[in-house]
Tab-separated table of C-alpha atoms in Angstrom:
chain	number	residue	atom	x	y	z
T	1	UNK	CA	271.553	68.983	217.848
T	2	UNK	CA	268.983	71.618	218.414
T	3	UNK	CA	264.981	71.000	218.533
T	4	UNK	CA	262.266	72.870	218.010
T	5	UNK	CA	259.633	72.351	220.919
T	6	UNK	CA	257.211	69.319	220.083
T	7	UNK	CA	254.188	71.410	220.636
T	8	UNK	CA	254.758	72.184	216.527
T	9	UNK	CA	253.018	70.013	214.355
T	10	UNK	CA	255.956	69.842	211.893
T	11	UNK	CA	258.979	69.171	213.543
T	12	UNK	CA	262.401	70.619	212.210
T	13	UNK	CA	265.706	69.250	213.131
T	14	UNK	CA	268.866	70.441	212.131
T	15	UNK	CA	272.029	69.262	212.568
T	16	UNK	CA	275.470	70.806	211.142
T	17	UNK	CA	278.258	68.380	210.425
T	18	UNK	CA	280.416	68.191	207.494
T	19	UNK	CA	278.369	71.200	206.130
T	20	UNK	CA	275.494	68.968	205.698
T	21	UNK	CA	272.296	70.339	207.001
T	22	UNK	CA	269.359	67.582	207.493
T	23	UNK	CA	266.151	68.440	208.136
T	24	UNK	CA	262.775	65.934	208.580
T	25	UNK	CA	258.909	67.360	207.663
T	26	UNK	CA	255.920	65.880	209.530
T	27	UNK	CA	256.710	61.982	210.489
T	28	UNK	CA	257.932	61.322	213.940
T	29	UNK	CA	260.598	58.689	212.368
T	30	UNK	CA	263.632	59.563	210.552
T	31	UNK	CA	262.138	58.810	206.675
T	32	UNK	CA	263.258	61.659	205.309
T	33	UNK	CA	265.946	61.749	203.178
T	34	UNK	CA	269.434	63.258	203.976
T	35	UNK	CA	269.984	66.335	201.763
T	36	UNK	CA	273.527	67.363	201.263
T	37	UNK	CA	273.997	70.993	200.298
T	38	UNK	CA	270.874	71.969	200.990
T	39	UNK	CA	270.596	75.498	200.289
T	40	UNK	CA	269.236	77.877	202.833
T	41	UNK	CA	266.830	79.037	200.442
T	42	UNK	CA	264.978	75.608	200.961
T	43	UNK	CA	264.764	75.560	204.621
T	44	UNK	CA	263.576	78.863	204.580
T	45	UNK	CA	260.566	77.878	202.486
T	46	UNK	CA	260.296	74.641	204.448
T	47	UNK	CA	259.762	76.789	207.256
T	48	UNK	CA	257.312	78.927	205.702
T	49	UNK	CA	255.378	76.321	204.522
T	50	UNK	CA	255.445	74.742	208.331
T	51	UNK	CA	254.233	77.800	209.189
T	52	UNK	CA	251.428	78.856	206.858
T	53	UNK	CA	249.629	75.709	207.057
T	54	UNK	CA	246.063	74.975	208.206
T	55	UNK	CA	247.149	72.534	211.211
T	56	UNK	CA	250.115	74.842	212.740
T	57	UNK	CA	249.036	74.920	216.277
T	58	UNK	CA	249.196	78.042	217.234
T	59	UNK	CA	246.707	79.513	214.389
T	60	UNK	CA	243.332	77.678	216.600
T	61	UNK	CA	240.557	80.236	217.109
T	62	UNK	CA	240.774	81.163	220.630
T	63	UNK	CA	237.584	83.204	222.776
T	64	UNK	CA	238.523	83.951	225.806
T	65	UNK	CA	235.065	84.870	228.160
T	66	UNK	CA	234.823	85.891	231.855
T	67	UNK	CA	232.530	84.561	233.844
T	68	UNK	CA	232.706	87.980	236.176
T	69	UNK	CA	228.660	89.293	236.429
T	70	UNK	CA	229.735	93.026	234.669
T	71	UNK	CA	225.764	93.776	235.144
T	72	UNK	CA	226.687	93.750	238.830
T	73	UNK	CA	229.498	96.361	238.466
T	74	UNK	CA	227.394	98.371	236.230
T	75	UNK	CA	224.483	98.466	238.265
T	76	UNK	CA	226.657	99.737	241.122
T	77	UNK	CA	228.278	102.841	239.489
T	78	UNK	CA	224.864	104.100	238.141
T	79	UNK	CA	223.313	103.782	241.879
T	80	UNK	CA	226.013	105.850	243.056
T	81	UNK	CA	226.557	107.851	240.278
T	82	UNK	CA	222.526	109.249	240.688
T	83	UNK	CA	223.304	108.851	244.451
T	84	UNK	CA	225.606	111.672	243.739
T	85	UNK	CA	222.686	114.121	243.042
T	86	UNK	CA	220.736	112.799	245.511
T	87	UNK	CA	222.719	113.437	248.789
T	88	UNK	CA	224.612	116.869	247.751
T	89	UNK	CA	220.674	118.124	246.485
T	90	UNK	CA	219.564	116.693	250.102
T	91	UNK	CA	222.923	118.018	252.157
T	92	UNK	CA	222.996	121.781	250.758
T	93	UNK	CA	219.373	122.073	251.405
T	94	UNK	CA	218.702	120.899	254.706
T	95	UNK	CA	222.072	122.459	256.163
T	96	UNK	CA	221.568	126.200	254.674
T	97	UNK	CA	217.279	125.951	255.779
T	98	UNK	CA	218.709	125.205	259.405
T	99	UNK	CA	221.804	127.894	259.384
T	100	UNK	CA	220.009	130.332	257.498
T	101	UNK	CA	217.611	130.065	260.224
T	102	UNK	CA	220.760	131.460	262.417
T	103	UNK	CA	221.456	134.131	260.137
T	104	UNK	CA	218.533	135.891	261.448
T	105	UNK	CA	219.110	139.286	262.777
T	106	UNK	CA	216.581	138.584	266.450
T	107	UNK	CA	218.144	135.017	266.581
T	108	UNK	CA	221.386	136.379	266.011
T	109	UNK	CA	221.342	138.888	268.379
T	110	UNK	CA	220.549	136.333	270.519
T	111	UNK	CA	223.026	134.202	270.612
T	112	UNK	CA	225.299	136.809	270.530
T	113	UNK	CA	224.409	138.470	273.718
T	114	UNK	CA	224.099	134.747	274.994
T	115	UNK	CA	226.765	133.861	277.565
T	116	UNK	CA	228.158	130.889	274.906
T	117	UNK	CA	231.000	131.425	273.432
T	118	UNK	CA	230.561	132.113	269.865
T	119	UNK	CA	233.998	129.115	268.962
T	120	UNK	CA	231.626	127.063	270.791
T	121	UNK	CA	228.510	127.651	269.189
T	122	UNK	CA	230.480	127.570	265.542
T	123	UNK	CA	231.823	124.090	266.431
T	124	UNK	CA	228.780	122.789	268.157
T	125	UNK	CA	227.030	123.482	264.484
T	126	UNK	CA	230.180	122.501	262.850
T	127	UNK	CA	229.846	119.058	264.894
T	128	UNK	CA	225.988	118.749	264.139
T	129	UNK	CA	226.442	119.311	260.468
T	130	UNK	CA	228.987	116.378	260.247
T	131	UNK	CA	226.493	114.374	262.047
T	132	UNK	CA	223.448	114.851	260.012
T	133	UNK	CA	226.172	114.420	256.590
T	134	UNK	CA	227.227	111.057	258.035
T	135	UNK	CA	223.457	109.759	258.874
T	136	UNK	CA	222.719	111.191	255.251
T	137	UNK	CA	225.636	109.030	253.894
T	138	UNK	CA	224.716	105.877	255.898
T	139	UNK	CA	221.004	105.495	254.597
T	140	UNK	CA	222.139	105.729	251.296
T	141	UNK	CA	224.736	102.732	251.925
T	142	UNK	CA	221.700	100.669	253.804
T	143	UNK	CA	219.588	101.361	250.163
T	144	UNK	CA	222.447	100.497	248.076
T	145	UNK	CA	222.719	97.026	250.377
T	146	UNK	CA	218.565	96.351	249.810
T	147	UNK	CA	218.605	97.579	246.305
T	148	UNK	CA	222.085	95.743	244.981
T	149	UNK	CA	221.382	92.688	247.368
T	150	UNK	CA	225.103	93.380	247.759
T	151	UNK	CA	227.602	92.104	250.874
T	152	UNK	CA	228.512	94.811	253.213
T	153	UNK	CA	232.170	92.880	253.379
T	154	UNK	CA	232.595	93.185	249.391
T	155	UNK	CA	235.578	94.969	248.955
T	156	UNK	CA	234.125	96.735	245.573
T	157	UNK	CA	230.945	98.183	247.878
T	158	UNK	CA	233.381	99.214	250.567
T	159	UNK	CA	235.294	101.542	248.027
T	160	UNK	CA	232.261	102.935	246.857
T	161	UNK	CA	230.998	103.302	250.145
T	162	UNK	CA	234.040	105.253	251.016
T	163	UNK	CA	234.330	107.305	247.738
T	164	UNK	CA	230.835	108.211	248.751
T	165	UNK	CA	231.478	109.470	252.412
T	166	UNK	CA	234.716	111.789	250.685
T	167	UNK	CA	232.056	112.986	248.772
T	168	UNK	CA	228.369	113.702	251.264
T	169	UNK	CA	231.838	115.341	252.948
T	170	UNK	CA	232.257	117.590	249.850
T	171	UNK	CA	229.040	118.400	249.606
T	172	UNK	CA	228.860	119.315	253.507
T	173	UNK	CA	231.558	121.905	252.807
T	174	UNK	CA	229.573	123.532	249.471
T	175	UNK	CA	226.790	123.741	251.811
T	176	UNK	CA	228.626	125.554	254.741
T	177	UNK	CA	230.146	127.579	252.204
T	178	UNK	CA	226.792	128.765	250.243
T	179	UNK	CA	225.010	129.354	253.514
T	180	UNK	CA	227.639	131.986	254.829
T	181	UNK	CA	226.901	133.631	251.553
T	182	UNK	CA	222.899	133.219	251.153
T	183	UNK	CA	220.903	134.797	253.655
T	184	UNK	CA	217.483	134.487	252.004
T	185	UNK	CA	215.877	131.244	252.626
T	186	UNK	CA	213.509	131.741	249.967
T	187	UNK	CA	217.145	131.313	247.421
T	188	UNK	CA	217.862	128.387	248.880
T	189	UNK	CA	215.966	126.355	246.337
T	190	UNK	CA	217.068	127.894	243.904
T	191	UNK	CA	220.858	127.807	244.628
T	192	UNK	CA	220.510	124.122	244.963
T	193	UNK	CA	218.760	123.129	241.943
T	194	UNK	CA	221.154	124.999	240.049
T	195	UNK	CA	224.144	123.341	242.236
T	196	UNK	CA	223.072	119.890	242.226
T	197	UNK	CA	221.468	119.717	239.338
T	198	UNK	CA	223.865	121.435	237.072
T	199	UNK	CA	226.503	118.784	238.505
T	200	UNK	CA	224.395	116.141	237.812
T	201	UNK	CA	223.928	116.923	234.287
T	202	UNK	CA	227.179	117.653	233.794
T	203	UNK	CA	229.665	115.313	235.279
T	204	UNK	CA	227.724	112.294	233.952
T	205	UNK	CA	225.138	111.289	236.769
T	206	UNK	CA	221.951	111.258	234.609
T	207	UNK	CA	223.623	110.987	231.240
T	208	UNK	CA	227.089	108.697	230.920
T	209	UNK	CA	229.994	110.356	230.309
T	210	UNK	CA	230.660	108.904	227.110
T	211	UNK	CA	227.897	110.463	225.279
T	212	UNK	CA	228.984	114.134	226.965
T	213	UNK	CA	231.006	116.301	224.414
T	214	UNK	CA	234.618	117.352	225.065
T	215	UNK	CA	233.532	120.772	226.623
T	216	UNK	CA	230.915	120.014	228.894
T	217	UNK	CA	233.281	117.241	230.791
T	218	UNK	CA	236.432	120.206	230.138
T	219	UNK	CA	233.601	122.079	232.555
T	220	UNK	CA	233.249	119.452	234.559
T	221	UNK	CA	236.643	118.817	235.734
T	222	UNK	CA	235.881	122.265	238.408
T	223	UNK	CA	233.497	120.060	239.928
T	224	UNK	CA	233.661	117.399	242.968
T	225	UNK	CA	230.929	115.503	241.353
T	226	UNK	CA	233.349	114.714	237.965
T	227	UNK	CA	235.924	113.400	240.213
T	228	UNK	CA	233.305	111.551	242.241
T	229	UNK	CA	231.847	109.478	239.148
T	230	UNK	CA	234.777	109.212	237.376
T	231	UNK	CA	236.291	106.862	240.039
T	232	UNK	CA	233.070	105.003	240.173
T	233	UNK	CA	233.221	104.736	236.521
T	234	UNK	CA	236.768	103.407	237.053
T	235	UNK	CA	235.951	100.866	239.378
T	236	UNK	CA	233.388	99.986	237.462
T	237	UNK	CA	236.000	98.864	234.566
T	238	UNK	CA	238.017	96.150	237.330
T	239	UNK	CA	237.661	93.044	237.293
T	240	UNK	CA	239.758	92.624	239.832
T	241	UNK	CA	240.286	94.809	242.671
T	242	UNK	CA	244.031	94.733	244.393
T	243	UNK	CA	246.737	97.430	245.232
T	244	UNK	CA	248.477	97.488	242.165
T	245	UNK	CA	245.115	97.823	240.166
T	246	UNK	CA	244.023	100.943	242.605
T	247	UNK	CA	247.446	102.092	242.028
């Protein structure tokens, strides 16, 4: 004897003896009547029939909601997302004003007839620079916290947090980069409006990605700033956070 699960609403039983095949439609009690040489054609439609009607259980209207607050997740992509601007406009400004200021042909004379050692000097600014990138990078976590109203112990802030620091990092190394190249401070504004905002614009910060054409973000994928928002944008999409959805 084999049985269909009694979560159906119609209930089928079949039974093969003596080539007689009995089936039963919607009563609980054996009423129906015992059909010898039933065709297969019948049970076939009987099915069908089970099936296809209004009351077969598993045809219910079913919304599924989440009661996750998305407005939350939103809200923190698009303050890191425009953070993005923010700190690499703020950390290739400040650090090429202050090294250009060592560039200097009397200052550099200077230090080069000094009695430091010039590794020392290079790491003592290569120290300082990380310092000022980190302090950068930590008052724009305390603002997120006051702004967000968010927990410092929420693992979704924390990644952010730290997809932020790879990227003030980023930033630190454009700026050491463009100020061994620019000697003129009065370029410095220039090179960084045309930096920072070009990435902005492009890689999504002030406008979402989704309304960027193909070829601007096919530009974009050069740029530390596409990677950056992307993966905010990503996080942005889970739920929930564990290893195998980070994976």
């Amino acid at each position: 004897m084999k049985e269909l699960p009694k979560v159906f609403h119609n209930k089928i039983n079949k039974e093969l003896k003596n080539n007689e095949k009995i089936y039963y439609s919607n009563n609980d009690q054996d009423t129906s009547d015992r059909k010898s040489n039933t065709s297969e054609k019948n049970i076939l439609q009987k099915i069908n029939e089970i099936f296809s009607s209004p009351n077969y259980v598993y045809k219910a209207n079913v919304e599924i909601t989440s009661k996750v607050d998305k407005s939350y997740f939103s809200n923190l992509a698009n303050y890191f997302n425009f953070a993005s601007y923010s700190i690499m406009a703020v950390t290739i400004y400040i650090i090429c004003l202050v090294l250009s200021s060592f560039n200097e042909q009397t200052v550099s004379k200077r230090i080069i007839t000094s009695s430091m050692n010039y590794k020392k000097h290079n790491r003592l600014i290569l120290y300082s620079s990380f310092i000022y990138s980190f302090i950068v990078w930590i008052l724009y976590v305390i603002l997120g916290l006051i702004l967000l109203k968010a927990n410092i112990f929420d693992l979704r802030f924390l990644l952010y947090s730290l997809n932020t620091l790879l990227f003030t990092f980023t930033s630190l190394t454009l700026a050491l980069l463009i100020s061994t190249l620019i000697k003129n401070k009065g370029a410095i504004t220039g090179i960084v409006n045309v930096v920072s905002l070009g990435s902005a614009f492009l890689c999504g910060a002030f406008v979402p990605v989704e309304f960027l054409p193909n070829t601007v973000l096919n530009i974009a994928h050069i740029l530390p700033a596409y990677w950056y928002i992307n993966s905010n944008n990503l996080l942005a999409d889970l739920e929930v956070i564990n290893l195998v959805n980070l994976e």
